[in-house]
Coordinates of C-alpha atoms and ligand atoms in Angstrom, one line a residue:
M1 CA -31.9 -3.9 9.6
S2 CA -31.6 -1.5 11.2
Y3 CA -28.2 0.8 11.7
K4 CA -26.5 4.4 12.0
Y5 CA -24.6 7.0 10.6
Y6 CA -22.7 9.8 12.6
M7 CA -19.6 11.1 11.7
P8 CA -19.6 14.8 12.5
T9 CA -16.9 16.4 11.2
K10 CA -16.4 18.9 8.9
I11 CA -13.3 17.5 6.1
V12 CA -11.5 20.0 4.4
F13 CA -9.0 18.5 1.9
G14 CA -6.2 19.2 -0.8
Q15 CA -3.1 21.3 -1.1
D16 CA -2.8 24.4 1.2
C17 CA -6.2 23.9 2.6
I18 CA -5.6 25.4 5.5
Q19 CA -4.4 28.3 3.8
E20 CA -7.5 28.6 2.3
Y21 CA -10.2 28.0 4.8
S22 CA -8.0 29.8 7.8
G23 CA -11.5 31.9 8.6
L24 CA -12.8 28.4 10.3
F25 CA -10.3 28.2 13.4
S26 CA -12.3 31.6 14.7
A27 CA -15.2 29.7 15.8
Y28 CA -13.9 28.1 18.6
G29 CA -12.3 30.4 20.1
K30 CA -9.0 33.0 21.1
K31 CA -6.9 30.9 22.7
A32 CA -5.4 27.6 20.8
M33 CA -3.2 24.3 22.2
I34 CA -1.4 23.3 19.7
V35 CA -0.9 19.3 20.4
S36 CA 2.1 17.3 18.3
G37 CA 5.4 15.0 18.2
K38 CA 8.4 16.2 18.6
H39 CA 9.7 17.0 14.9
S40 CA 8.0 15.9 12.3
S41 CA 5.4 18.4 12.2
K42 CA 8.6 21.0 12.5
T43 CA 9.9 19.9 9.6
N44 CA 6.8 19.3 6.6
G45 CA 5.7 22.3 7.2
S46 CA 1.6 21.5 9.0
Q47 CA 2.9 23.4 12.3
E48 CA 4.0 26.4 10.1
D49 CA 0.5 26.3 8.3
V50 CA -1.1 25.9 11.1
T51 CA 0.6 29.1 13.4
R52 CA -0.2 31.3 10.3
A53 CA -3.2 30.7 10.6
L54 CA -4.1 31.2 14.0
E55 CA -2.3 34.5 13.4
K56 CA -3.8 35.5 10.8
Q57 CA -7.4 34.5 12.6
N58 CA -5.9 36.9 15.9
I59 CA -5.9 33.7 17.9
E60 CA -2.9 33.0 20.6
Y61 CA -1.1 29.6 20.3
I62 CA 0.8 27.7 22.7
I63 CA 2.5 24.3 21.2
F64 CA 2.6 21.0 23.8
D65 CA 4.9 19.4 21.3
K66 CA 6.0 16.5 24.1
V67 CA 3.7 13.5 22.2
M68 CA 5.5 10.4 21.7
S69 CA 4.4 7.5 19.5
H70 CA 1.5 5.4 21.1
P71 CA 0.7 7.9 24.0
T72 CA 0.8 7.1 27.7
T73 CA -2.2 8.7 29.6
N74 CA 0.4 10.6 31.5
C75 CA 1.6 12.4 28.8
C76 CA -1.9 13.3 27.8
Y77 CA -2.6 14.5 32.2
D78 CA 0.3 16.4 31.5
G79 CA -1.5 18.1 28.4
A80 CA -4.0 18.9 30.2
K81 CA -2.7 20.9 33.1
I82 CA -0.7 23.4 31.0
A83 CA -4.7 23.4 29.4
K84 CA -6.2 24.4 32.0
E85 CA -3.8 26.6 33.6
V86 CA -4.1 28.8 30.4
G87 CA -7.2 28.5 29.9
I88 CA -7.1 26.9 26.4
D89 CA -10.3 27.2 24.2
F90 CA -9.5 24.4 22.1
I91 CA -6.7 22.0 20.8
V92 CA -4.7 22.0 17.0
A93 CA -3.7 17.9 16.9
I94 CA -1.2 18.1 14.5
G95 CA 0.3 14.8 13.3
G96 CA 0.0 11.1 13.1
G97 CA -2.7 8.8 15.0
S98 CA -0.6 9.7 18.1
P99 CA -1.1 12.7 18.1
M100 CA -4.7 13.2 17.6
D101 CA -5.4 10.5 19.9
A102 CA -3.2 12.5 22.4
A103 CA -4.8 15.7 22.0
K104 CA -8.6 14.0 22.4
A105 CA -7.6 12.9 26.0
I106 CA -6.8 16.6 26.5
A107 CA -9.8 17.9 25.6
L108 CA -11.5 15.6 28.1
L109 CA -9.1 16.2 30.8
A110 CA -8.8 19.7 31.0
K111 CA -12.6 19.8 31.4
Q112 CA -13.2 17.6 34.3
E113 CA -11.1 15.8 37.0
I114 CA -10.8 11.9 36.2
S115 CA -8.8 8.8 37.7
Q116 CA -7.0 7.6 34.9
K117 CA -8.8 4.5 35.7
Q118 CA -12.4 6.1 34.8
L119 CA -10.5 7.5 31.4
L120 CA -9.4 3.9 30.6
Q121 CA -12.9 2.3 32.0
G122 CA -14.8 5.3 29.8
E123 CA -16.2 7.2 32.9
F124 CA -16.1 10.0 32.5
E125 CA -18.7 13.0 31.8
H126 CA -19.0 13.3 28.2
R127 CA -17.5 17.2 28.0
A128 CA -14.1 18.1 26.6
L129 CA -12.6 21.2 24.6
P130 CA -12.6 21.3 20.6
V131 CA -10.5 19.3 18.8
I132 CA -9.2 20.2 15.4
A133 CA -6.5 17.8 13.7
V134 CA -4.1 17.6 11.0
P135 CA -3.2 14.6 10.2
T136 CA 1.0 14.0 8.8
T137 CA 0.8 10.3 8.1
A138 CA -2.0 8.3 6.1
G139 CA -3.2 5.3 8.5
T140 CA -5.3 5.9 11.4
G141 CA -8.0 8.0 10.1
S142 CA -8.5 9.6 14.1
E143 CA -8.8 13.0 12.4
V144 CA -12.7 11.6 11.9
T145 CA -13.2 9.1 14.9
Q146 CA -14.4 9.0 18.5
Y147 CA -11.4 7.4 19.5
A148 CA -8.4 7.9 21.5
I149 CA -6.5 5.5 21.3
L150 CA -3.8 5.2 24.4
T151 CA -1.1 2.7 26.1
N152 CA -3.2 1.3 28.7
D153 CA 0.1 0.2 31.4
L154 CA -3.0 -1.0 33.9
I155 CA -4.2 -3.7 32.1
E156 CA -0.8 -4.2 29.6
S157 CA -2.2 -3.6 26.6
K158 CA -3.9 -0.3 24.1
T159 CA -7.7 0.6 25.3
G160 CA -9.7 3.0 22.6
V161 CA -11.1 6.0 24.6
A162 CA -14.3 7.0 22.6
S163 CA -16.9 9.3 22.9
E164 CA -18.8 11.4 20.6
V165 CA -17.6 14.5 22.3
I166 CA -13.9 13.8 20.8
F167 CA -14.8 13.8 17.1
P168 CA -12.7 16.4 15.7
K169 CA -14.5 19.3 15.0
I170 CA -12.6 20.0 11.6
A171 CA -9.9 17.9 9.5
F172 CA -7.6 19.2 7.6
V173 CA -6.4 16.9 5.4
D174 CA -3.5 18.4 3.4
P175 CA -1.2 15.4 1.8
K176 CA 1.3 17.4 1.7
Y177 CA 2.4 16.7 4.6
M178 CA 3.1 13.7 4.5
R179 CA 5.5 14.1 1.0
D180 CA 8.4 13.1 3.3
L181 CA 7.4 10.3 5.3
S182 CA 9.9 7.1 4.7
V183 CA 8.6 3.9 2.9
E184 CA 8.5 2.1 6.5
I185 CA 6.2 4.4 7.9
T186 CA 4.2 5.4 4.3
I187 CA 3.9 1.2 4.2
N188 CA 3.0 0.4 7.8
T189 CA 0.3 3.2 7.7
A190 CA -1.5 2.6 5.2
I191 CA -1.7 -1.0 5.8
D192 CA -3.8 0.1 9.3
A193 CA -5.8 1.9 6.9
L194 CA -6.8 -0.9 4.7
S195 CA -6.7 -2.9 8.0
H196 CA -9.7 -0.4 9.4
A197 CA -12.0 -0.9 5.5
I198 CA -11.3 -4.8 5.9
E199 CA -12.0 -4.5 9.5
G200 CA -15.0 -2.5 8.7
I201 CA -16.7 -4.8 6.4
L202 CA -16.1 -7.9 9.0
S203 CA -17.5 -5.6 11.8
V204 CA -21.5 -7.0 13.2
R205 CA -21.8 -2.7 13.2
S206 CA -21.4 -2.5 8.9
S207 CA -23.8 -0.6 6.4
V208 CA -24.3 -0.3 3.5
L209 CA -23.0 3.1 4.3
S210 CA -20.0 2.3 5.6
D211 CA -19.3 -0.5 3.4
T212 CA -19.5 1.8 0.3
L213 CA -16.8 3.8 2.5
A214 CA -14.5 1.3 2.7
Q215 CA -14.6 -0.5 -0.8
E216 CA -13.7 2.7 -2.4
S217 CA -11.2 3.3 0.6
I218 CA -9.7 -0.4 -0.4
E219 CA -10.0 0.2 -4.4
L220 CA -7.6 3.7 -3.3
F221 CA -5.5 1.7 -1.3
S222 CA -5.1 -1.0 -4.6
R223 CA -4.4 2.0 -6.7
C224 CA -1.1 2.7 -4.6
I225 CA 0.0 -1.2 -4.6
Q226 CA 2.1 -1.3 -7.0
S227 CA 4.5 2.4 -5.7
L228 CA 4.3 0.5 -2.1
G229 CA 6.1 -2.3 -4.2
E230 CA 8.7 0.0 -5.4
A231 CA 9.1 1.9 -2.8
K232 CA 9.7 -1.3 -0.8
A233 CA 11.9 -3.2 -3.2
R234 CA 14.0 0.3 -3.7
N235 CA 14.2 2.0 -0.2
S236 CA 13.0 4.9 -2.1
I237 CA 9.7 7.5 -1.5
G238 CA 10.7 8.4 -5.3
V239 CA 7.5 6.9 -6.8
F240 CA 5.6 8.3 -4.0
N241 CA 4.6 11.3 -6.4
D242 CA 1.9 13.8 -5.3
T243 CA -1.1 11.2 -7.2
I244 CA -0.4 9.0 -4.9
R245 CA 0.3 10.7 -1.0
D246 CA -3.3 11.9 -1.9
M247 CA -5.2 8.9 -2.2
L248 CA -3.5 7.0 0.4
A249 CA -4.9 10.3 2.2
K250 CA -8.5 10.1 0.9
C251 CA -7.7 5.5 1.7
S252 CA -7.1 6.7 5.2
T253 CA -9.9 8.9 6.4
L254 CA -12.2 7.5 4.2
A255 CA -11.0 4.1 6.3
G256 CA -11.5 6.1 9.5
M257 CA -15.1 6.7 8.5
V258 CA -16.0 2.8 8.3
I259 CA -14.0 2.4 12.2
A260 CA -15.8 5.5 13.0
Q261 CA -19.6 2.9 12.5
T262 CA -17.9 -0.2 12.8
G263 CA -15.5 0.0 15.3
T264 CA -12.1 -2.8 14.8
T265 CA -12.1 -6.4 15.4
V266 CA -10.0 -9.3 16.5
V267 CA -7.2 -7.9 14.2
H268 CA -6.8 -4.7 15.8
A269 CA -7.3 -7.0 19.6
M270 CA -4.6 -9.0 18.5
G271 CA -2.3 -6.5 17.0
Y272 CA -2.6 -3.9 20.5
S273 CA -0.2 -7.4 22.1
L274 CA 2.0 -7.2 19.3
T275 CA 2.3 -3.4 19.7
Y276 CA 2.6 -3.4 22.9
F277 CA 5.2 -6.1 23.9
K278 CA 7.5 -6.7 21.0
A279 CA 7.2 -3.1 20.1
I280 CA 6.2 -3.9 16.5
D281 CA 4.2 -0.5 14.9
H282 CA 0.6 -0.6 14.0
G283 CA 0.1 -1.2 10.6
R284 CA 2.6 -3.4 10.2
A285 CA 0.8 -5.6 13.1
N286 CA -2.3 -5.3 11.6
G287 CA -0.6 -6.2 8.4
L288 CA 0.4 -9.5 9.7
L289 CA -2.4 -10.8 10.9
L290 CA -5.1 -9.9 8.4
A291 CA -4.2 -13.3 6.1
Q292 CA -5.0 -15.7 8.8
Y293 CA -8.8 -14.1 9.6
L294 CA -9.7 -13.9 6.4
E295 CA -8.8 -17.4 5.9
L296 CA -11.0 -17.7 9.1
V297 CA -13.2 -15.3 8.0
N298 CA -13.3 -17.4 4.7
E299 CA -14.3 -20.8 6.4
K300 CA -17.4 -19.6 7.4
E301 CA -18.7 -16.5 5.1
P302 CA -16.9 -16.2 2.1
E303 CA -19.3 -13.6 0.7
L304 CA -17.5 -11.4 2.8
V305 CA -14.1 -12.1 1.9
D306 CA -15.6 -11.6 -2.0
K307 CA -16.5 -7.8 -0.4
I308 CA -12.7 -7.5 0.3
L309 CA -10.6 -9.0 -2.2
H310 CA -12.3 -8.1 -5.8
P311 CA -12.1 -4.2 -4.6
M312 CA -8.6 -5.0 -4.0
G313 CA -8.3 -7.1 -7.6
L314 CA -7.0 -10.7 -6.0
K315 CA -8.3 -13.8 -6.5
T316 CA -7.6 -15.3 -3.5
I317 CA -6.6 -15.2 -0.2
Q318 CA -2.9 -16.3 -0.8
A319 CA -2.4 -13.2 -3.7
F320 CA -3.3 -11.3 -0.6
R321 CA -1.1 -13.0 1.9
E322 CA 1.6 -12.4 -0.7
L323 CA 1.5 -9.1 -1.0
M324 CA 1.7 -8.4 2.8
N325 CA 4.8 -10.2 3.3
T326 CA 6.5 -8.7 -0.2
L327 CA 5.2 -5.5 1.5
L328 CA 6.2 -6.4 5.5
G329 CA 9.0 -9.0 5.0
E330 CA 10.1 -11.6 7.2
P331 CA 7.4 -11.4 11.0
E332 CA 9.2 -11.5 14.3
T333 CA 9.9 -14.0 17.0
V334 CA 6.6 -15.0 18.9
T335 CA 7.5 -17.8 21.3
I336 CA 4.6 -20.0 22.1
E337 CA 4.0 -18.2 25.5
E338 CA 3.6 -14.9 24.3
I339 CA 0.7 -16.0 21.8
E340 CA -1.3 -18.0 24.9
R341 CA -0.9 -14.3 26.5
F342 CA -1.8 -12.5 23.6
S343 CA -4.5 -14.7 22.9
E344 CA -5.8 -14.5 26.3
K345 CA -5.7 -10.6 26.3
A346 CA -7.2 -10.8 22.6
V347 CA -10.1 -12.4 23.4
N348 CA -11.3 -9.8 26.7
T349 CA -11.3 -7.6 24.2
G350 CA -14.6 -5.4 23.4
N351 CA -13.9 -5.6 20.2
M352 CA -14.7 -9.6 20.0
N353 CA -18.4 -8.2 20.2
N354 CA -17.7 -6.8 16.6
C355 CA -16.8 -9.9 14.2
R356 CA -19.4 -11.0 12.2
V357 CA -17.2 -14.3 12.5
R358 CA -16.4 -14.0 16.3
P359 CA -13.1 -16.2 16.7
T360 CA -12.8 -19.1 19.7
Q361 CA -9.7 -18.8 22.5
E362 CA -8.1 -21.8 20.4
E363 CA -8.2 -19.9 17.0
V364 CA -6.5 -16.4 17.5
V365 CA -4.4 -19.0 19.1
N366 CA -3.6 -20.9 15.8
M367 CA -4.2 -16.9 14.1
F368 CA -1.0 -16.5 16.2
K369 CA 1.1 -19.5 15.5
V370 CA 0.8 -19.6 11.6
T371 CA 1.6 -16.2 11.3
F372 CA 4.5 -16.3 13.7
K373 CA 5.6 -19.8 12.4
Ligands
LIG1 P1 2.3 7.9 14.9 O1 2.8 7.1 16.2 O2 1.5 9.1 15.2 O3 3.6 8.6 13.9 C1 4.7 7.7 14.1 C2 6.1 8.8 13.3 O4 5.9 9.1 12.7 C3 6.7 9.8 15.3 O5 8.0 9.4 14.6 C4 6.7 10.9 13.9 O6 7.2 11.4 14.5 C5 6.6 10.6 12.0 N1 5.7 11.6 11.7 C6 4.2 11.2 11.8 N2 3.9 12.8 10.6 C7 5.2 12.6 9.8 C8 5.3 12.8 8.5 N3 4.5 13.7 7.8 N4 7.0 13.3 7.9 C9 7.8 12.1 8.5 N5 7.7 11.7 9.7 C10 6.1 11.7 10.3 O7 1.5 6.6 13.7 P2 0.3 7.3 13.5 O8 0.8 5.2 12.3 O9 -0.3 7.9 12.6 O10 -0.2 6.0 15.0 C11 0.1 5.8 15.8 C12 -1.2 5.5 16.8 O11 -2.6 5.9 16.0 C13 -1.3 4.1 17.8 O12 -1.0 4.8 18.5 C14 -2.4 3.6 17.0 O13 -3.2 2.6 18.4 C15 -3.5 5.1 16.9 N6 -4.5 4.8 15.9 C16 -6.0 5.2 16.4 C17 -6.9 5.1 15.7 C18 -8.0 5.7 16.2 O14 -9.3 5.8 15.4 N7 -8.1 6.9 16.6 C19 -7.1 4.2 14.2 C20 -6.5 3.4 14.3 C21 -4.6 3.6 14.7 P3 7.2 12.9 15.5 O15 6.5 12.2 16.5 O16 7.9 14.0 15.6 O17 6.0 13.7 14.5
LIG2 FE1 -5.2 1.3 13.4

């Protein structure tokens, strides 16, 4: 069977990597726009490292720090308006998946006049400002993907805008920015990364290359399980030493490289409604649903489940379920009416085409029911 692998982002990984490789910024122009959330980049040192590196290269910059979690298209249009007015050459995205995704959309919108509908339906020219990404959570892998996941009020869900031109040119991955991430965000984002690796293995677009990355990512996650559990039990980030932060960051970037090839599956599709309507965090939503999808896959292609449980050091799906329960705690309440509505939305997403084991709508309803019983 044929397959392709494409991931053009230059990855620079390690402590103080921005200072060490600050010369890399100069290839992208003389005027940058830093895109971030409101607070965290100012306290975790990432914004300061970026501005210092830009100053060292005599690059002017402006800061657009208005990106909220689960970014709206309006926020991206606001950023693009400023980028055009100022005549920006490139964007430096700092933050979790939200600022990185917003930055990619801004990069597209700064280069062309398109409506919200055209943006969300992928009807645009494949031209964009260059984006350099500095992740400060370890979860989405957005620093190495061609996706910008935006809140889509037109269909009351989240939509992935995809284009090879929005692959970041460079990903500066420095785990030191993640040192103060809360227990909850650390766990939820780590489970988002795990979900990417798992869904990559369960995708029709998987290959030996993506599976190799996915299994390494899963193994890295498994080496952090004990610390994640202890942090949850004690409600303290004290156990997350630099080695753990380093492994979680690698786990996330590798898993991002996986979904850049494979896309995500029904798990993400189901999770989008939980986030949009119930404000359940993205990684948490995936984590709550994963065990039930593994059960379904196990009925039809059990060898795929082995490929996932083995690198996790787990023997059964029940053990996987218990692990997710320990890390995530009690699921939220979701009504039968909500389940029917979310299931219909999920089966109408493009993610369904990625599923090697493609659930029917009835099976999706059942997965929701068992998870949120
Ligand atoms: P996020 O929404 O980017 O950030 C969540 C929170 O974490 C924010 O309050 C943020 O604060 C804070 N934060 C970020 N870095 C921090 C740090 N180092 N220390 C302390 N706090 C920090 O969360 P995320 O889970 O990384 O991203 C979720 C989004 O990514 C969703 O919209 C999801 O759909 C998307 N996603 C995209 C892809 C892709 O391939 N593009 C893949 C999976 C998920 P500030 O706002 O102050 O920065
Ligand atoms: Fe995700």
